[in-house]
Amino acid sequence: MSLNGFPLAAKLLLRDWRSGELRVLAAALVIAVASMATVGFFADRVERGLTVEANRLLGADLVGVFDRPPPLSWSQEAHRLGLRTNATVRFPSMAVHGERSLLVDVKAVDPGYPLRGALLLAPAPGGAADVARGIPKPGTVWVEERLLPRLGIGVGDAVGLGEARLKVAGILVREPDSGTGLSFLGPRILLNAADLPATGLIQEGSRIQYRLLVAGPIGAVERFRDWASALLAAGQRIEDIREARPEIRGALERAERFLGLASLVAVALAGVALALAARRHLQRHLDACALLRCWGASQSRILGLFAQQFLLLGLVAGLLGVLLGLAGQQALGLLLRELIATDLPAPGPLPALQGMTMGLVLLLACVLPPLIALSKVSPLRVLRRELGFPGMGGVAAYGLAGACMAGLILWEAQDASVGGWVLGGMAGLLAAVSGLGWLFLRLTGRLAAEFPLPWRFGLANLRRRALGSVIQMAALALGIMALLLLTLVRGDLLASWKGTLPADAPNQFLVSIQADQLQPLRAFFAGNGLAAPVFHPMVRGRLVAINQRPVSSADYADDRAKRLVDREFNLSWSRQLQDDNRIVAGRWWKPEEADRRLLSLEEGIAQTLGIRMGDSLTYDLAGTRIELKVSNLRQVDWDSFRVNFFAMTPPGVLEGFPVSYVTSFHLSRAAAGVMDRLVRDFPNVLAIDVAATVARVQEIMDQVARAVEFVFLFTLLAGVAVLYAAVGATRDERVYEAAVLRTLGASARQLRAAQFAEFFAIGMFAGMLAAVGASVTAYVLSSQVFHLPFRFNPWLWVTGPLAGGAGVAAAGWLATRGGMRHPPLWAFRNAA
Amino acid sequence: MSENSACIVQAIGLSKQVPSGGQSLAILRNVGFAVGAGEAVAIVGASGSGKTTLLGLLAGLDTPSSGRVLIQGADLFALDEDARAALRGRLVGFVFQSFQLLPALTALENVMLPMELVGARHARDAALSLLARVGLADRMHHYPKQLSGGEQQRVAIARAFAGNPALLLADEPTGNLDPETGESIADLMFQLNREQRTTLLLVTHDEALSQRCHRRLRLHGGVLLADERI
Ligand SMILES: Nc1ncnc2c1ncn2[C@@H]1O[C@H](COP(=O)(O)OP(=O)(O)OP(=O)(O)O)[C@@H](O)[C@H]1O
Ligand SMILES: [Mg+2]
């Protein structure tokens, strides 16, 4: 093969490659890019998959909600953008059969419904559910099962709806687009929009919600959203999954953070592995550089030659990494078929490009300082070998490298606070490790005389290579910390997350309970062998003034703020803070502060409405005005499916006003019949069954947890690469030293023992530091990033040092085994 | 001694001191001589007398404490490091005391490298014929660790001649070789010296080798004791 046509840099690279020296570096780079690309591709698809999953609950990608028939321009624009649409109409009404009548939630749909997700239909109560084909035929309806016993009918019977009589043709088991929050009214009746005129229920002034479902390619949906948002008039709004379902939104946001964190740690670790490998690679090229200088190459020429080599290497390894990433995410996609919808577009080119770019930037950051140092090597080295690595590349090179690294991490984090925590954590750990490592070396120096010979020799080695040892320890600590985080802390975090929605999370709500029904209801619960839930009092009121200044929705630009001001608030009172709420400003009232006109406001709503601590809010409660002073702000976990209130007062303030009660509780599936009896015994109480939604959210959590586990697997690989590179960093010296010592008569056993001592000491120390780092990181992650309760894991402190010591000793043995096995002469020849 | 432009190398009052335990140790003291184009000069002296140090200064690989070195009349230490490197690349070839072959490259690639660095056209052919001249044509694809010490030294010499240098600096070129191989290496160098008027500056302990040179510079404790014609 003739390389004559090739530029010199490529030739040198190929020659280096053949001799095997570059492979570690290339492997580190491939792992780095592959993990970034996998996480990129995968996170991209998972995120889109989750969105689609969530959209299934909405029945569309986006829904326009109107209080009168949607303007034609909406569907025209949607079609112009290549989107599919479907119009539905929803309203409350009474369903009648003979003597009995029942408040129902009517939904009329057009053929093609739903655009996302599917209707599950059973032929009869308790029958096997299957995906429904199409929508109810004209003249028929599909109903929720709980409607049948309450009206005393079965499948095949007719129910009266307005002036029409429609035949029940199937049981709705699951439907997307089941409505939002507490606006559930009663069992669903789904009918064909063609039957709507016959019911005569669509009249001016009736409470009708028109919904225009829209779905299609993501880009087009975005454009449609932009177009529509600009046109929103009174009585119109846009819902997408993030606004519509706070409980799903919470799950999505945490999922994104988990995935982001996984890729972030992978980037950081890959960087460390790469830096170590690059340093070692360049160290091995000291001679070559000195020779090149000797033959007349200028510093910039050498810099250029190596930079070109690294660029070439970066491109090739990057490409390979991207391909691997593609394959990796395909495999993951197969494993998570359920989560990732099949009609998802293939992974886009963006993650590939990002992976490549990030790989190159990472390489630049890791290679630059030792490269600049290398180009400064004295040509005198050709005469005097002992001239070592010139001082590292100077402040500017480190500054640039640090900036590249920080930029990468911040970009990958896409969130300044998470990125900041990770960056700060890594910098802190490195500083702490360097300081403590230095102390450790000093201390073992003092105590060395007390140790047996192999240990003494091993520890002396550590001290002799002080800088190298500290770098090695820092890298090892980082690697072990990542592994600890990935194995122990990850499990804790996921468990905490799932713990926020335990198996017995409330799945039933009872609304508009009257005060005189509390006693009978408690008796009802006791009679059915159920623990009585907590009944929360509720008074409805409208916010009319802030600090005596009247408020109206026109004061706010924000949609949510407008809606909040227009709507009636539910105020409640309580002596104690609900245990899943957290005070973020001010303090909860003391028992003796009952009767004081204080207000506890939910943090988010205070922010949306621009309300601060100490402001006084005036509410209109059924015609009476009452002024309340904001004395604390609360953080509320809306994902928990428990009853929560935006506004609360101490007891004794709202007691005189018309009050109703609300509660939530968990009902096992076996006890479903209880609800029928409850609704029969307390006809005015509104019962809302969210069991399906709770189950769905739990399912999503499970799937996300699985996805996160898989993504973390790649981060794990990066962690292993760091360990490997860290141990390999001193391999050359060790093999050479071992050869010298063996020539001088040391036995292989003595050498192994010395080496074991050295590696074990490093590993144990690094493991200890890693345990500290992992505990702190776990605390910060759960409290600052994921907002989950922190669980201290004592195992970190056992596993860290022990696994660190044993693991590093084993890895060290593996890495230097080859060199030890060969006769000393071989080592000398290869030491070059 | 005048500054003679017919000289290829000229050392003027060359001194080198290194710090040693708080004091300064003089390795070279006021060394001066001139070498004309096409001359073959041996530098001899006991171990530690400063031979390698002197060679390093003549090549501009190190800087002197005082004194000057002129290469073809150009003051080496008035140039910056990169300009010195360029000058070396143009004029000087090296054979080192330790062979300095790159372990990652084959024999052929080691010989080609300096020519490739300056973008020479027929690097491969030139390298092949040089390897043939040192008797290693059949070993060109072997790596240094697969070659014996003498073979490695011969590759290093082939490499030193690769750029057709006007000045060849060699530090113990035959030091590690048996007499016969040493002899043939020496033949090679003197052949080049005759054919291409390559100036030779050889550091050597080898009496036979120094006998074949035109002149002999004798160092002792960093002082130039004698400059004798042979
Ligand atoms: N950087 C330095 N620091 C301290 N001493 C030095 C340094 N460089 C050279 N020396 C000393 O200067 C003296 C001359 O060294 P040099 O290598 O030039 O000797 P040499 O004549 O080449 O010896 P040999 O024949 O053994 O190669 C030696 O005593 C050496 O130890
Ligand atoms: Mg010497």
Tab-separated table of C-alpha atoms and ligand atoms in Angstrom, chain A residues 384 386, chain B residues 18-20 25 27 45-54 97 171-172 203 205 219, ligand 1:
chain	number	residue	atom	x	y	z
A	384	ARG	CA	19.233	13.344	27.119
A	386	GLU	CA	15.670	11.914	31.127
B	18	VAL	CA	24.729	23.948	34.817
B	19	PRO	CA	23.495	24.647	38.327
B	20	SER	CA	24.505	21.886	40.687
B	25	LEU	CA	29.226	23.353	37.355
B	27	ILE	CA	30.703	21.358	31.640
B	45	GLY	CA	37.643	12.363	25.317
B	46	ALA	CA	36.886	10.407	28.447
B	47	SER	CA	33.365	9.707	29.557
B	48	GLY	CA	31.852	12.825	31.084
B	49	SER	CA	34.320	15.155	29.353
B	50	GLY	CA	31.511	17.066	27.646
B	51	LYS	CA	31.400	15.550	24.142
B	52	THR	CA	27.658	15.097	23.947
B	53	THR	CA	27.134	18.536	25.424
B	54	LEU	CA	29.328	20.084	22.746
B	97	GLN	CA	24.045	7.864	21.205
B	171	ASP	CA	27.285	10.703	18.821
B	172	GLU	CA	29.079	7.366	19.159
B	203	VAL	CA	31.993	11.761	18.797
B	205	HIS	CA	35.773	6.306	21.726
B	219	LEU	CA	38.197	17.264	25.250
C	1	LIG	N1	21.853	19.067	32.647
C	1	LIG	C1	22.922	18.659	33.335
C	1	LIG	N2	22.936	18.795	34.678
C	1	LIG	C2	24.004	18.378	35.393
C	1	LIG	N3	25.082	17.832	34.849
C	1	LIG	C3	25.122	17.653	33.518
C	1	LIG	C4	24.022	18.055	32.695
C	1	LIG	N4	24.315	17.757	31.432
C	1	LIG	C5	25.542	17.183	31.462
C	1	LIG	N5	26.027	17.127	32.713
C	1	LIG	C6	27.310	16.635	33.118
C	1	LIG	O1	28.273	17.175	32.275
C	1	LIG	C7	29.295	16.251	32.014
C	1	LIG	C8	29.452	16.052	30.517
C	1	LIG	O2	28.393	15.313	30.004
C	1	LIG	P1	28.352	14.735	28.536
C	1	LIG	O3	27.117	13.978	28.372
C	1	LIG	O4	28.590	15.841	27.605
C	1	LIG	O5	29.595	13.752	28.576
C	1	LIG	P2	30.157	12.813	27.409
C	1	LIG	O6	31.508	13.318	27.157
C	1	LIG	O7	29.219	12.756	26.303
C	1	LIG	O8	30.243	11.412	28.177
C	1	LIG	P3	29.980	9.931	27.577
C	1	LIG	O9	31.206	9.583	26.836
C	1	LIG	O10	29.822	9.143	28.805
C	1	LIG	O11	28.756	10.014	26.743
C	1	LIG	C9	28.918	14.971	32.707
C	1	LIG	O12	29.635	14.911	33.927
C	1	LIG	C10	27.439	15.138	32.968
C	1	LIG	O13	27.086	14.458	34.159
